[in-house]
JSON list of C-alpha atoms and ligand atoms in Angstrom, two decimals:
[
{"chain": "A", "resi": 254, "resn": "MET", "atom": "CA", "xyz": [127.02, 185.85, 51.05]},
{"chain": "A", "resi": 255, "resn": "VAL", "atom": "CA", "xyz": [128.98, 185.99, 54.30]},
{"chain": "A", "resi": 256, "resn": "ARG", "atom": "CA", "xyz": [128.60, 189.75, 54.39]},
{"chain": "A", "resi": 257, "resn": "THR", "atom": "CA", "xyz": [124.88, 189.44, 53.88]},
{"chain": "A", "resi": 258, "resn": "MET", "atom": "CA", "xyz": [124.61, 186.98, 56.76]},
{"chain": "A", "resi": 259, "resn": "LEU", "atom": "CA", "xyz": [126.65, 189.22, 59.05]},
{"chain": "A", "resi": 260, "resn": "SER", "atom": "CA", "xyz": [124.42, 192.13, 58.19]},
{"chain": "A", "resi": 261, "resn": "ALA", "atom": "CA", "xyz": [121.36, 190.05, 58.94]},
{"chain": "A", "resi": 262, "resn": "LEU", "atom": "CA", "xyz": [122.79, 189.01, 62.29]},
{"chain": "A", "resi": 263, "resn": "CYS", "atom": "CA", "xyz": [123.60, 192.59, 63.12]},
{"chain": "A", "resi": 264, "resn": "VAL", "atom": "CA", "xyz": [120.11, 193.73, 62.33]},
{"chain": "A", "resi": 265, "resn": "LEU", "atom": "CA", "xyz": [118.76, 190.92, 64.51]},
{"chain": "A", "resi": 266, "resn": "ALA", "atom": "CA", "xyz": [121.11, 191.87, 67.35]},
{"chain": "A", "resi": 267, "resn": "LEU", "atom": "CA", "xyz": [120.04, 195.50, 67.06]},
{"chain": "A", "resi": 268, "resn": "ILE", "atom": "CA", "xyz": [116.37, 194.54, 67.19]},
{"chain": "A", "resi": 269, "resn": "LEU", "atom": "CA", "xyz": [116.73, 192.08, 70.03]},
{"chain": "A", "resi": 270, "resn": "GLY", "atom": "CA", "xyz": [119.27, 193.64, 72.28]},
{"chain": "A", "resi": 271, "resn": "GLY", "atom": "CA", "xyz": [119.76, 197.22, 71.24]},
{"chain": "A", "resi": 272, "resn": "LEU", "atom": "CA", "xyz": [123.44, 196.43, 70.74]},
{"chain": "A", "resi": 273, "resn": "SER", "atom": "CA", "xyz": [125.39, 199.27, 69.22]},
{"chain": "A", "resi": 274, "resn": "GLY", "atom": "CA", "xyz": [128.68, 197.46, 68.53]},
{"chain": "A", "resi": 275, "resn": "CYS", "atom": "CA", "xyz": [127.86, 196.09, 65.11]},
{"chain": "A", "resi": 276, "resn": "THR", "atom": "CA", "xyz": [130.46, 197.29, 62.63]},
{"chain": "A", "resi": 277, "resn": "THR", "atom": "CA", "xyz": [129.53, 195.19, 59.64]},
{"chain": "A", "resi": 278, "resn": "PRO", "atom": "CA", "xyz": [130.68, 196.90, 56.47]},
{"chain": "A", "resi": 279, "resn": "SER", "atom": "CA", "xyz": [127.45, 197.81, 54.76]},
{"chain": "A", "resi": 280, "resn": "PRO", "atom": "CA", "xyz": [126.47, 200.00, 51.86]},
{"chain": "A", "resi": 281, "resn": "ALA", "atom": "CA", "xyz": [124.53, 202.25, 54.27]},
{"chain": "A", "resi": 282, "resn": "GLU", "atom": "CA", "xyz": [127.53, 204.33, 55.35]},
{"chain": "A", "resi": 283, "resn": "ASP", "atom": "CA", "xyz": [126.08, 207.47, 53.85]},
{"chain": "A", "resi": 284, "resn": "GLU", "atom": "CA", "xyz": [123.12, 207.31, 56.20]},
{"chain": "A", "resi": 285, "resn": "ALA", "atom": "CA", "xyz": [123.02, 209.88, 58.97]},
{"chain": "A", "resi": 286, "resn": "PRO", "atom": "CA", "xyz": [124.53, 208.56, 62.22]},
{"chain": "A", "resi": 287, "resn": "VAL", "atom": "CA", "xyz": [121.85, 207.36, 64.59]},
{"chain": "A", "resi": 288, "resn": "GLU", "atom": "CA", "xyz": [121.78, 208.98, 67.98]},
{"chain": "A", "resi": 289, "resn": "PRO", "atom": "CA", "xyz": [122.98, 206.44, 70.53]},
{"chain": "A", "resi": 290, "resn": "ALA", "atom": "CA", "xyz": [120.16, 205.11, 72.65]},
{"chain": "A", "resi": 291, "resn": "PRO", "atom": "CA", "xyz": [120.46, 205.33, 76.46]},
{"chain": "A", "resi": 292, "resn": "VAL", "atom": "CA", "xyz": [120.72, 201.56, 76.73]},
{"chain": "A", "resi": 293, "resn": "GLU", "atom": "CA", "xyz": [122.43, 201.34, 80.14]},
{"chain": "A", "resi": 294, "resn": "GLU", "atom": "CA", "xyz": [120.04, 203.70, 81.91]},
{"chain": "A", "resi": 295, "resn": "GLU", "atom": "CA", "xyz": [117.03, 201.76, 80.68]},
{"chain": "A", "resi": 296, "resn": "ALA", "atom": "CA", "xyz": [118.56, 198.47, 81.77]},
{"chain": "A", "resi": 297, "resn": "GLU", "atom": "CA", "xyz": [119.25, 199.79, 85.26]},
{"chain": "A", "resi": 298, "resn": "GLU", "atom": "CA", "xyz": [115.75, 201.11, 85.69]},
{"chain": "A", "resi": 299, "resn": "GLU", "atom": "CA", "xyz": [114.30, 197.81, 84.63]},
{"chain": "A", "resi": 300, "resn": "GLU", "atom": "CA", "xyz": [116.49, 195.90, 87.07]},
{"chain": "A", "resi": 301, "resn": "GLU", "atom": "CA", "xyz": [115.46, 198.09, 90.00]},
{"chain": "A", "resi": 302, "resn": "HIS", "atom": "CA", "xyz": [111.86, 197.70, 88.96]},
{"chain": "A", "resi": 303, "resn": "HIS", "atom": "CA", "xyz": [112.16, 193.94, 89.02]},
{"chain": "A", "resi": 304, "resn": "HIS", "atom": "CA", "xyz": [113.90, 193.93, 92.39]},
{"chain": "A", "resi": 305, "resn": "ASP", "atom": "CA", "xyz": [110.90, 195.79, 93.75]},
{"chain": "A", "resi": 306, "resn": "GLU", "atom": "CA", "xyz": [108.62, 193.08, 92.49]},
{"chain": "A", "resi": 307, "resn": "HIS", "atom": "CA", "xyz": [110.22, 190.09, 94.16]},
{"chain": "A", "resi": 308, "resn": "GLY", "atom": "CA", "xyz": [112.69, 189.20, 96.82]},
{"chain": "A", "resi": 309, "resn": "ALA", "atom": "CA", "xyz": [112.82, 187.83, 100.32]},
{"chain": "A", "resi": 310, "resn": "ASP", "atom": "CA", "xyz": [111.50, 191.09, 101.76]},
{"chain": "A", "resi": 311, "resn": "GLU", "atom": "CA", "xyz": [108.11, 190.18, 100.34]},
{"chain": "A", "resi": 312, "resn": "GLY", "atom": "CA", "xyz": [107.83, 186.89, 102.16]},
{"chain": "A", "resi": 313, "resn": "VAL", "atom": "CA", "xyz": [106.55, 186.48, 105.70]},
{"chain": "A", "resi": 314, "resn": "VAL", "atom": "CA", "xyz": [109.77, 185.96, 107.67]},
{"chain": "A", "resi": 315, "resn": "GLY", "atom": "CA", "xyz": [109.45, 182.95, 109.94]},
{"chain": "A", "resi": 316, "resn": "MET", "atom": "CA", "xyz": [106.69, 181.29, 107.97]},
{"chain": "A", "resi": 317, "resn": "MET", "atom": "CA", "xyz": [107.19, 177.55, 107.49]},
{"chain": "A", "resi": 318, "resn": "ALA", "atom": "CA", "xyz": [105.82, 175.17, 104.90]},
{"chain": "A", "resi": 319, "resn": "LEU", "atom": "CA", "xyz": [106.11, 171.46, 104.22]},
{"chain": "A", "resi": 320, "resn": "ALA", "atom": "CA", "xyz": [105.82, 169.27, 101.15]},
{"chain": "A", "resi": 321, "resn": "VAL", "atom": "CA", "xyz": [105.36, 165.52, 101.57]},
{"chain": "A", "resi": 322, "resn": "VAL", "atom": "CA", "xyz": [106.59, 164.04, 98.30]},
{"chain": "A", "resi": 323, "resn": "VAL", "atom": "CA", "xyz": [104.94, 160.92, 96.88]},
{"chain": "A", "resi": 324, "resn": "ASP", "atom": "CA", "xyz": [105.84, 158.81, 93.85]},
{"chain": "A", "resi": 325, "resn": "GLY", "atom": "CA", "xyz": [103.55, 157.77, 91.00]},
{"chain": "A", "resi": 326, "resn": "GLU", "atom": "CA", "xyz": [102.14, 154.93, 93.10]},
{"chain": "A", "resi": 327, "resn": "GLY", "atom": "CA", "xyz": [101.29, 157.22, 95.97]},
{"chain": "A", "resi": 328, "resn": "GLN", "atom": "CA", "xyz": [104.13, 156.02, 98.21]},
{"chain": "A", "resi": 329, "resn": "THR", "atom": "CA", "xyz": [105.87, 158.68, 100.31]},
{"chain": "A", "resi": 330, "resn": "ILE", "atom": "CA", "xyz": [109.46, 159.15, 99.12]},
{"chain": "A", "resi": 331, "resn": "GLY", "atom": "CA", "xyz": [110.44, 162.17, 101.18]},
{"chain": "A", "resi": 332, "resn": "GLU", "atom": "CA", "xyz": [109.73, 165.46, 102.88]},
{"chain": "A", "resi": 333, "resn": "VAL", "atom": "CA", "xyz": [110.87, 168.98, 102.09]},
{"chain": "A", "resi": 334, "resn": "ARG", "atom": "CA", "xyz": [110.74, 171.82, 104.63]},
{"chain": "A", "resi": 335, "resn": "PHE", "atom": "CA", "xyz": [110.60, 175.51, 103.71]},
{"chain": "A", "resi": 336, "resn": "THR", "atom": "CA", "xyz": [111.33, 178.44, 106.00]},
{"chain": "A", "resi": 337, "resn": "GLN", "atom": "CA", "xyz": [111.18, 182.11, 105.02]},
{"chain": "A", "resi": 338, "resn": "THR", "atom": "CA", "xyz": [114.34, 183.91, 106.19]},
{"chain": "A", "resi": 339, "resn": "GLU", "atom": "CA", "xyz": [115.63, 187.43, 105.53]},
{"chain": "A", "resi": 340, "resn": "GLU", "atom": "CA", "xyz": [117.87, 186.01, 102.78]},
{"chain": "A", "resi": 341, "resn": "GLY", "atom": "CA", "xyz": [115.25, 183.93, 101.05]},
{"chain": "A", "resi": 342, "resn": "VAL", "atom": "CA", "xyz": [113.51, 180.62, 101.52]},
{"chain": "A", "resi": 343, "resn": "ALA", "atom": "CA", "xyz": [115.55, 177.90, 103.23]},
{"chain": "A", "resi": 344, "resn": "VAL", "atom": "CA", "xyz": [114.80, 174.56, 101.56]},
{"chain": "A", "resi": 345, "resn": "GLU", "atom": "CA", "xyz": [115.83, 171.40, 103.42]},
{"chain": "A", "resi": 346, "resn": "GLY", "atom": "CA", "xyz": [114.85, 167.84, 102.88]},
{"chain": "A", "resi": 347, "resn": "ARG", "atom": "CA", "xyz": [115.44, 164.24, 101.99]},
{"chain": "A", "resi": 348, "resn": "ILE", "atom": "CA", "xyz": [114.05, 162.27, 99.07]},
{"chain": "A", "resi": 349, "resn": "GLU", "atom": "CA", "xyz": [114.77, 158.60, 98.42]},
{"chain": "A", "resi": 350, "resn": "GLY", "atom": "CA", "xyz": [114.07, 155.81, 95.99]},
{"chain": "A", "resi": 351, "resn": "GLN", "atom": "CA", "xyz": [115.53, 157.38, 92.84]},
{"chain": "A", "resi": 352, "resn": "GLU", "atom": "CA", "xyz": [118.24, 156.38, 90.38]},
{"chain": "A", "resi": 353, "resn": "PRO", "atom": "CA", "xyz": [121.65, 157.85, 91.31]},
{"chain": "A", "resi": 354, "resn": "GLY", "atom": "CA", "xyz": [122.65, 161.17, 89.76]},
{"chain": "A", "resi": 355, "resn": "PRO", "atom": "CA", "xyz": [121.26, 164.67, 89.33]},
{"chain": "A", "resi": 356, "resn": "LYS", "atom": "CA", "xyz": [117.49, 165.00, 88.87]},
{"chain": "A", "resi": 357, "resn": "GLY", "atom": "CA", "xyz": [115.49, 168.11, 88.07]},
{"chain": "A", "resi": 358, "resn": "PHE", "atom": "CA", "xyz": [113.81, 169.75, 91.06]},
{"chain": "A", "resi": 359, "resn": "HIS", "atom": "CA", "xyz": [111.25, 172.54, 90.63]},
{"chain": "A", "resi": 360, "resn": "VAL", "atom": "CA", "xyz": [108.21, 174.27, 91.96]},
{"chain": "A", "resi": 361, "resn": "HIS", "atom": "CA", "xyz": [105.42, 173.87, 89.42]},
{"chain": "A", "resi": 362, "resn": "GLU", "atom": "CA", "xyz": [102.55, 176.18, 88.65]},
{"chain": "A", "resi": 363, "resn": "THR", "atom": "CA", "xyz": [99.55, 174.36, 90.10]},
{"chain": "A", "resi": 364, "resn": "GLY", "atom": "CA", "xyz": [98.96, 172.72, 93.44]},
{"chain": "A", "resi": 365, "resn": "LEU", "atom": "CA", "xyz": [97.76, 169.49, 91.88]},
{"chain": "A", "resi": 366, "resn": "CYS", "atom": "CA", "xyz": [99.71, 166.24, 92.38]},
{"chain": "A", "resi": 367, "resn": "GLU", "atom": "CA", "xyz": [97.71, 163.62, 90.53]},
{"chain": "A", "resi": 368, "resn": "PRO", "atom": "CA", "xyz": [99.54, 160.29, 90.07]},
{"chain": "A", "resi": 369, "resn": "PRO", "atom": "CA", "xyz": [100.87, 158.53, 88.21]},
{"chain": "A", "resi": 370, "resn": "ASP", "atom": "CA", "xyz": [102.47, 161.15, 85.94]},
{"chain": "A", "resi": 371, "resn": "PHE", "atom": "CA", "xyz": [101.76, 164.37, 87.88]},
{"chain": "A", "resi": 372, "resn": "MET", "atom": "CA", "xyz": [101.17, 166.28, 84.65]},
{"chain": "A", "resi": 373, "resn": "SER", "atom": "CA", "xyz": [98.42, 168.01, 86.66]},
{"chain": "A", "resi": 374, "resn": "ALA", "atom": "CA", "xyz": [101.17, 170.10, 88.27]},
{"chain": "A", "resi": 375, "resn": "GLY", "atom": "CA", "xyz": [101.49, 172.05, 85.01]},
{"chain": "A", "resi": 376, "resn": "GLY", "atom": "CA", "xyz": [104.65, 173.85, 83.92]},
{"chain": "A", "resi": 377, "resn": "HIS", "atom": "CA", "xyz": [107.28, 175.51, 86.04]},
{"chain": "A", "resi": 378, "resn": "PHE", "atom": "CA", "xyz": [106.13, 178.16, 88.55]},
{"chain": "A", "resi": 379, "resn": "ASN", "atom": "CA", "xyz": [106.85, 181.33, 86.56]},
{"chain": "A", "resi": 380, "resn": "PRO", "atom": "CA", "xyz": [104.67, 184.29, 87.61]},
{"chain": "A", "resi": 381, "resn": "GLU", "atom": "CA", "xyz": [106.98, 186.83, 85.96]},
{"chain": "A", "resi": 382, "resn": "ASP", "atom": "CA", "xyz": [107.14, 185.12, 82.55]},
{"chain": "A", "resi": 383, "resn": "HIS", "atom": "CA", "xyz": [110.89, 184.49, 82.51]},
{"chain": "A", "resi": 384, "resn": "PRO", "atom": "CA", "xyz": [112.83, 181.87, 80.51]},
{"chain": "A", "resi": 385, "resn": "HIS", "atom": "CA", "xyz": [113.87, 178.56, 82.10]},
{"chain": "A", "resi": 386, "resn": "GLY", "atom": "CA", "xyz": [117.20, 178.63, 83.90]},
{"chain": "A", "resi": 387, "resn": "GLY", "atom": "CA", "xyz": [118.90, 177.52, 87.09]},
{"chain": "A", "resi": 388, "resn": "PRO", "atom": "CA", "xyz": [118.99, 178.67, 90.69]},
{"chain": "A", "resi": 389, "resn": "ASP", "atom": "CA", "xyz": [122.23, 180.60, 90.23]},
{"chain": "A", "resi": 390, "resn": "ASP", "atom": "CA", "xyz": [121.00, 182.58, 87.25]},
{"chain": "A", "resi": 391, "resn": "ASP", "atom": "CA", "xyz": [119.91, 186.19, 87.46]},
{"chain": "A", "resi": 392, "resn": "PRO", "atom": "CA", "xyz": [116.31, 186.26, 88.78]},
{"chain": "A", "resi": 393, "resn": "ASP", "atom": "CA", "xyz": [115.18, 187.69, 85.44]},
{"chain": "A", "resi": 394, "resn": "TYR", "atom": "CA", "xyz": [116.61, 184.67, 83.59]},
{"chain": "A", "resi": 395, "resn": "ARG", "atom": "CA", "xyz": [115.07, 181.80, 85.55]},
{"chain": "A", "resi": 396, "resn": "HIS", "atom": "CA", "xyz": [111.63, 180.64, 86.49]},
{"chain": "A", "resi": 397, "resn": "ALA", "atom": "CA", "xyz": [110.87, 181.36, 90.13]},
{"chain": "A", "resi": 398, "resn": "GLY", "atom": "CA", "xyz": [110.45, 177.59, 90.53]},
{"chain": "A", "resi": 399, "resn": "ASP", "atom": "CA", "xyz": [113.85, 176.67, 89.05]},
{"chain": "A", "resi": 400, "resn": "PHE", "atom": "CA", "xyz": [115.63, 174.95, 91.93]},
{"chain": "A", "resi": 401, "resn": "GLY", "atom": "CA", "xyz": [117.99, 173.13, 89.54]},
{"chain": "A", "resi": 402, "resn": "ASN", "atom": "CA", "xyz": [118.87, 169.54, 90.44]},
{"chain": "A", "resi": 403, "resn": "LEU", "atom": "CA", "xyz": [119.01, 167.25, 93.44]},
{"chain": "A", "resi": 404, "resn": "ASP", "atom": "CA", "xyz": [122.00, 164.91, 93.59]},
{"chain": "A", "resi": 405, "resn": "PHE", "atom": "CA", "xyz": [120.98, 161.35, 94.39]},
{"chain": "A", "resi": 406, "resn": "ASP", "atom": "CA", "xyz": [123.73, 159.12, 95.80]},
{"chain": "A", "resi": 407, "resn": "ASP", "atom": "CA", "xyz": [124.38, 155.45, 95.03]},
{"chain": "A", "resi": 408, "resn": "ASP", "atom": "CA", "xyz": [121.64, 154.49, 97.48]},
{"chain": "A", "resi": 409, "resn": "GLY", "atom": "CA", "xyz": [119.17, 156.66, 95.58]},
{"chain": "A", "resi": 410, "resn": "VAL", "atom": "CA", "xyz": [118.96, 159.22, 98.38]},
{"chain": "A", "resi": 411, "resn": "ALA", "atom": "CA", "xyz": [119.27, 163.00, 98.14]},
{"chain": "A", "resi": 412, "resn": "GLU", "atom": "CA", "xyz": [119.72, 165.09, 101.27]},
{"chain": "A", "resi": 413, "resn": "PHE", "atom": "CA", "xyz": [119.83, 168.80, 100.64]},
{"chain": "A", "resi": 414, "resn": "SER", "atom": "CA", "xyz": [119.79, 172.23, 102.22]},
{"chain": "A", "resi": 415, "resn": "PHE", "atom": "CA", "xyz": [119.93, 175.51, 100.34]},
{"chain": "A", "resi": 416, "resn": "VAL", "atom": "CA", "xyz": [118.49, 179.01, 100.39]},
{"chain": "A", "resi": 417, "resn": "ASP", "atom": "CA", "xyz": [116.65, 180.30, 97.35]},
{"chain": "A", "resi": 418, "resn": "PRO", "atom": "CA", "xyz": [116.53, 184.11, 97.11]},
{"chain": "A", "resi": 419, "resn": "VAL", "atom": "CA", "xyz": [113.73, 184.31, 94.55]},
{"chain": "A", "resi": 420, "resn": "VAL", "atom": "CA", "xyz": [110.76, 182.36, 95.90]},
{"chain": "A", "resi": 421, "resn": "THR", "atom": "CA", "xyz": [108.83, 183.54, 98.97]},
{"chain": "A", "resi": 422, "resn": "LEU", "atom": "CA", "xyz": [106.41, 182.15, 101.53]},
{"chain": "A", "resi": 423, "resn": "GLY", "atom": "CA", "xyz": [103.10, 183.75, 102.40]},
{"chain": "A", "resi": 424, "resn": "SER", "atom": "CA", "xyz": [103.21, 186.91, 100.30]},
{"chain": "A", "resi": 425, "resn": "GLY", "atom": "CA", "xyz": [104.78, 188.35, 97.18]},
{"chain": "A", "resi": 426, "resn": "VAL", "atom": "CA", "xyz": [104.35, 187.44, 93.54]},
{"chain": "A", "resi": 427, "resn": "ASN", "atom": "CA", "xyz": [106.65, 184.40, 93.93]},
{"chain": "A", "resi": 428, "resn": "ASN", "atom": "CA", "xyz": [104.84, 182.91, 96.93]},
{"chain": "A", "resi": 429, "resn": "ILE", "atom": "CA", "xyz": [105.15, 179.12, 96.60]},
{"chain": "A", "resi": 430, "resn": "VAL", "atom": "CA", "xyz": [102.64, 178.13, 99.30]},
{"chain": "A", "resi": 431, "resn": "GLY", "atom": "CA", "xyz": [99.96, 176.11, 97.56]},
{"chain": "A", "resi": 432, "resn": "GLN", "atom": "CA", "xyz": [102.17, 175.12, 94.60]},
{"chain": "A", "resi": 433, "resn": "ALA", "atom": "CA", "xyz": [103.41, 171.64, 93.73]},
{"chain": "A", "resi": 434, "resn": "LEU", "atom": "CA", "xyz": [107.02, 170.57, 94.23]},
{"chain": "A", "resi": 435, "resn": "ILE", "atom": "CA", "xyz": [108.28, 168.12, 91.58]},
{"chain": "A", "resi": 436, "resn": "VAL", "atom": "CA", "xyz": [111.32, 165.85, 91.35]},
{"chain": "A", "resi": 437, "resn": "HIS", "atom": "CA", "xyz": [112.07, 164.52, 87.86]},
{"chain": "A", "resi": 438, "resn": "PHE", "atom": "CA", "xyz": [113.50, 161.30, 86.41]},
{"chain": "A", "resi": 439, "resn": "GLU", "atom": "CA", "xyz": [116.25, 163.13, 84.50]},
{"chain": "A", "resi": 440, "resn": "GLU", "atom": "CA", "xyz": [118.77, 165.90, 84.96]},
{"chain": "A", "resi": 441, "resn": "ASP", "atom": "CA", "xyz": [117.74, 169.51, 84.33]},
{"chain": "A", "resi": 442, "resn": "ASP", "atom": "CA", "xyz": [120.32, 170.98, 81.94]},
{"chain": "A", "resi": 443, "resn": "LEU", "atom": "CA", "xyz": [119.38, 174.46, 83.25]},
{"chain": "A", "resi": 444, "resn": "THR", "atom": "CA", "xyz": [119.33, 175.76, 79.69]},
{"chain": "A", "resi": 445, "resn": "SER", "atom": "CA", "xyz": [116.87, 174.04, 77.35]},
{"chain": "A", "resi": 446, "resn": "GLN", "atom": "CA", "xyz": [113.48, 175.70, 77.02]},
{"chain": "A", "resi": 447, "resn": "PRO", "atom": "CA", "xyz": [111.00, 175.45, 78.49]},
{"chain": "A", "resi": 448, "resn": "VAL", "atom": "CA", "xyz": [111.86, 172.89, 81.20]},
{"chain": "A", "resi": 449, "resn": "GLY", "atom": "CA", "xyz": [115.52, 171.83, 80.89]},
{"chain": "A", "resi": 450, "resn": "GLU", "atom": "CA", "xyz": [114.70, 168.41, 79.39]},
{"chain": "A", "resi": 451, "resn": "ALA", "atom": "CA", "xyz": [114.34, 166.91, 82.84]},
{"chain": "A", "resi": 452, "resn": "GLY", "atom": "CA", "xyz": [112.02, 164.16, 81.64]},
{"chain": "A", "resi": 453, "resn": "GLY", "atom": "CA", "xyz": [109.00, 162.72, 83.42]},
{"chain": "A", "resi": 454, "resn": "ARG", "atom": "CA", "xyz": [107.87, 163.43, 86.96]},
{"chain": "A", "resi": 455, "resn": "ALA", "atom": "CA", "xyz": [109.02, 160.95, 89.57]},
{"chain": "A", "resi": 456, "resn": "GLY", "atom": "CA", "xyz": [107.51, 162.60, 92.62]},
{"chain": "A", "resi": 457, "resn": "CYS", "atom": "CA", "xyz": [105.20, 165.41, 93.66]},
{"chain": "A", "resi": 458, "resn": "GLY", "atom": "CA", "xyz": [104.29, 167.18, 96.88]},
{"chain": "A", "resi": 459, "resn": "LEU", "atom": "CA", "xyz": [101.94, 170.06, 97.69]},
{"chain": "A", "resi": 460, "resn": "ILE", "atom": "CA", "xyz": [103.70, 172.90, 99.53]},
{"chain": "A", "resi": 461, "resn": "GLU", "atom": "CA", "xyz": [101.50, 173.64, 102.56]},
{"chain": "A", "resi": 462, "resn": "GLU", "atom": "CA", "xyz": [101.93, 176.11, 105.40]},
{"chain": "A", "resi": 463, "resn": "VAL", "atom": "CA", "xyz": [102.63, 174.50, 108.78]},
{"chain": "A", "resi": 464, "resn": "GLU", "atom": "CA", "xyz": [102.95, 175.85, 112.33]},
{"chain": "A", "resi": 465, "resn": "SER", "atom": "CA", "xyz": [105.97, 173.66, 113.08]},
{"chain": "A", "resi": 466, "resn": "PHE", "atom": "CA", "xyz": [107.98, 170.82, 111.59]},
{"chain": "B", "resi": 530, "resn": "LIG", "atom": "CU1", "xyz": [109.84, 170.29, 87.05]},
{"chain": "B", "resi": 531, "resn": "LIG", "atom": "ZN1", "xyz": [112.04, 176.28, 84.71]}
]
């Protein structure tokens, strides 16, 4: 029984990942050895391909954008500023009026912020059809919009400043101008599909190009 399960797992691993390290004892030892596939070369090519498709070099360096974030009652709870740099998009802001602790923070796939629940914003901004992840994950294993969490202090305020290397402003497949920025009621676990179990949507703001802050 155990051997059968191991074999099944190995077959699955071979199908999914092209892994060649499965050494499960099986009754198929008399089969001709399979020519090893050029797994590493393929992986490298794919990675280069993806790097061509996104990255800060596709944004318009110097472009600025602003999102005024409102809660479900339409009250302004903060502002977030975006600036395209050579390294990525600098994201700086302050949001208040939340429970203390980490709360999910993402760019979503529509530009619609309709209170009270902001479900109009749709799912996470994910033009390249990747799984949900966190900002520190490989760009191929996160949604473009996965900014992770904001940390709200005991006063319910989050002040933050970071650079995201995946999203862009003004051009490129991951251009976030015109998308909705969402802060959630719960923590994003950065793992669960499709949205990290971050709960409902506490605030929403349309990301709009501006000439100055
Ligand atoms: Cu979200
Ligand atoms: Zn996501």
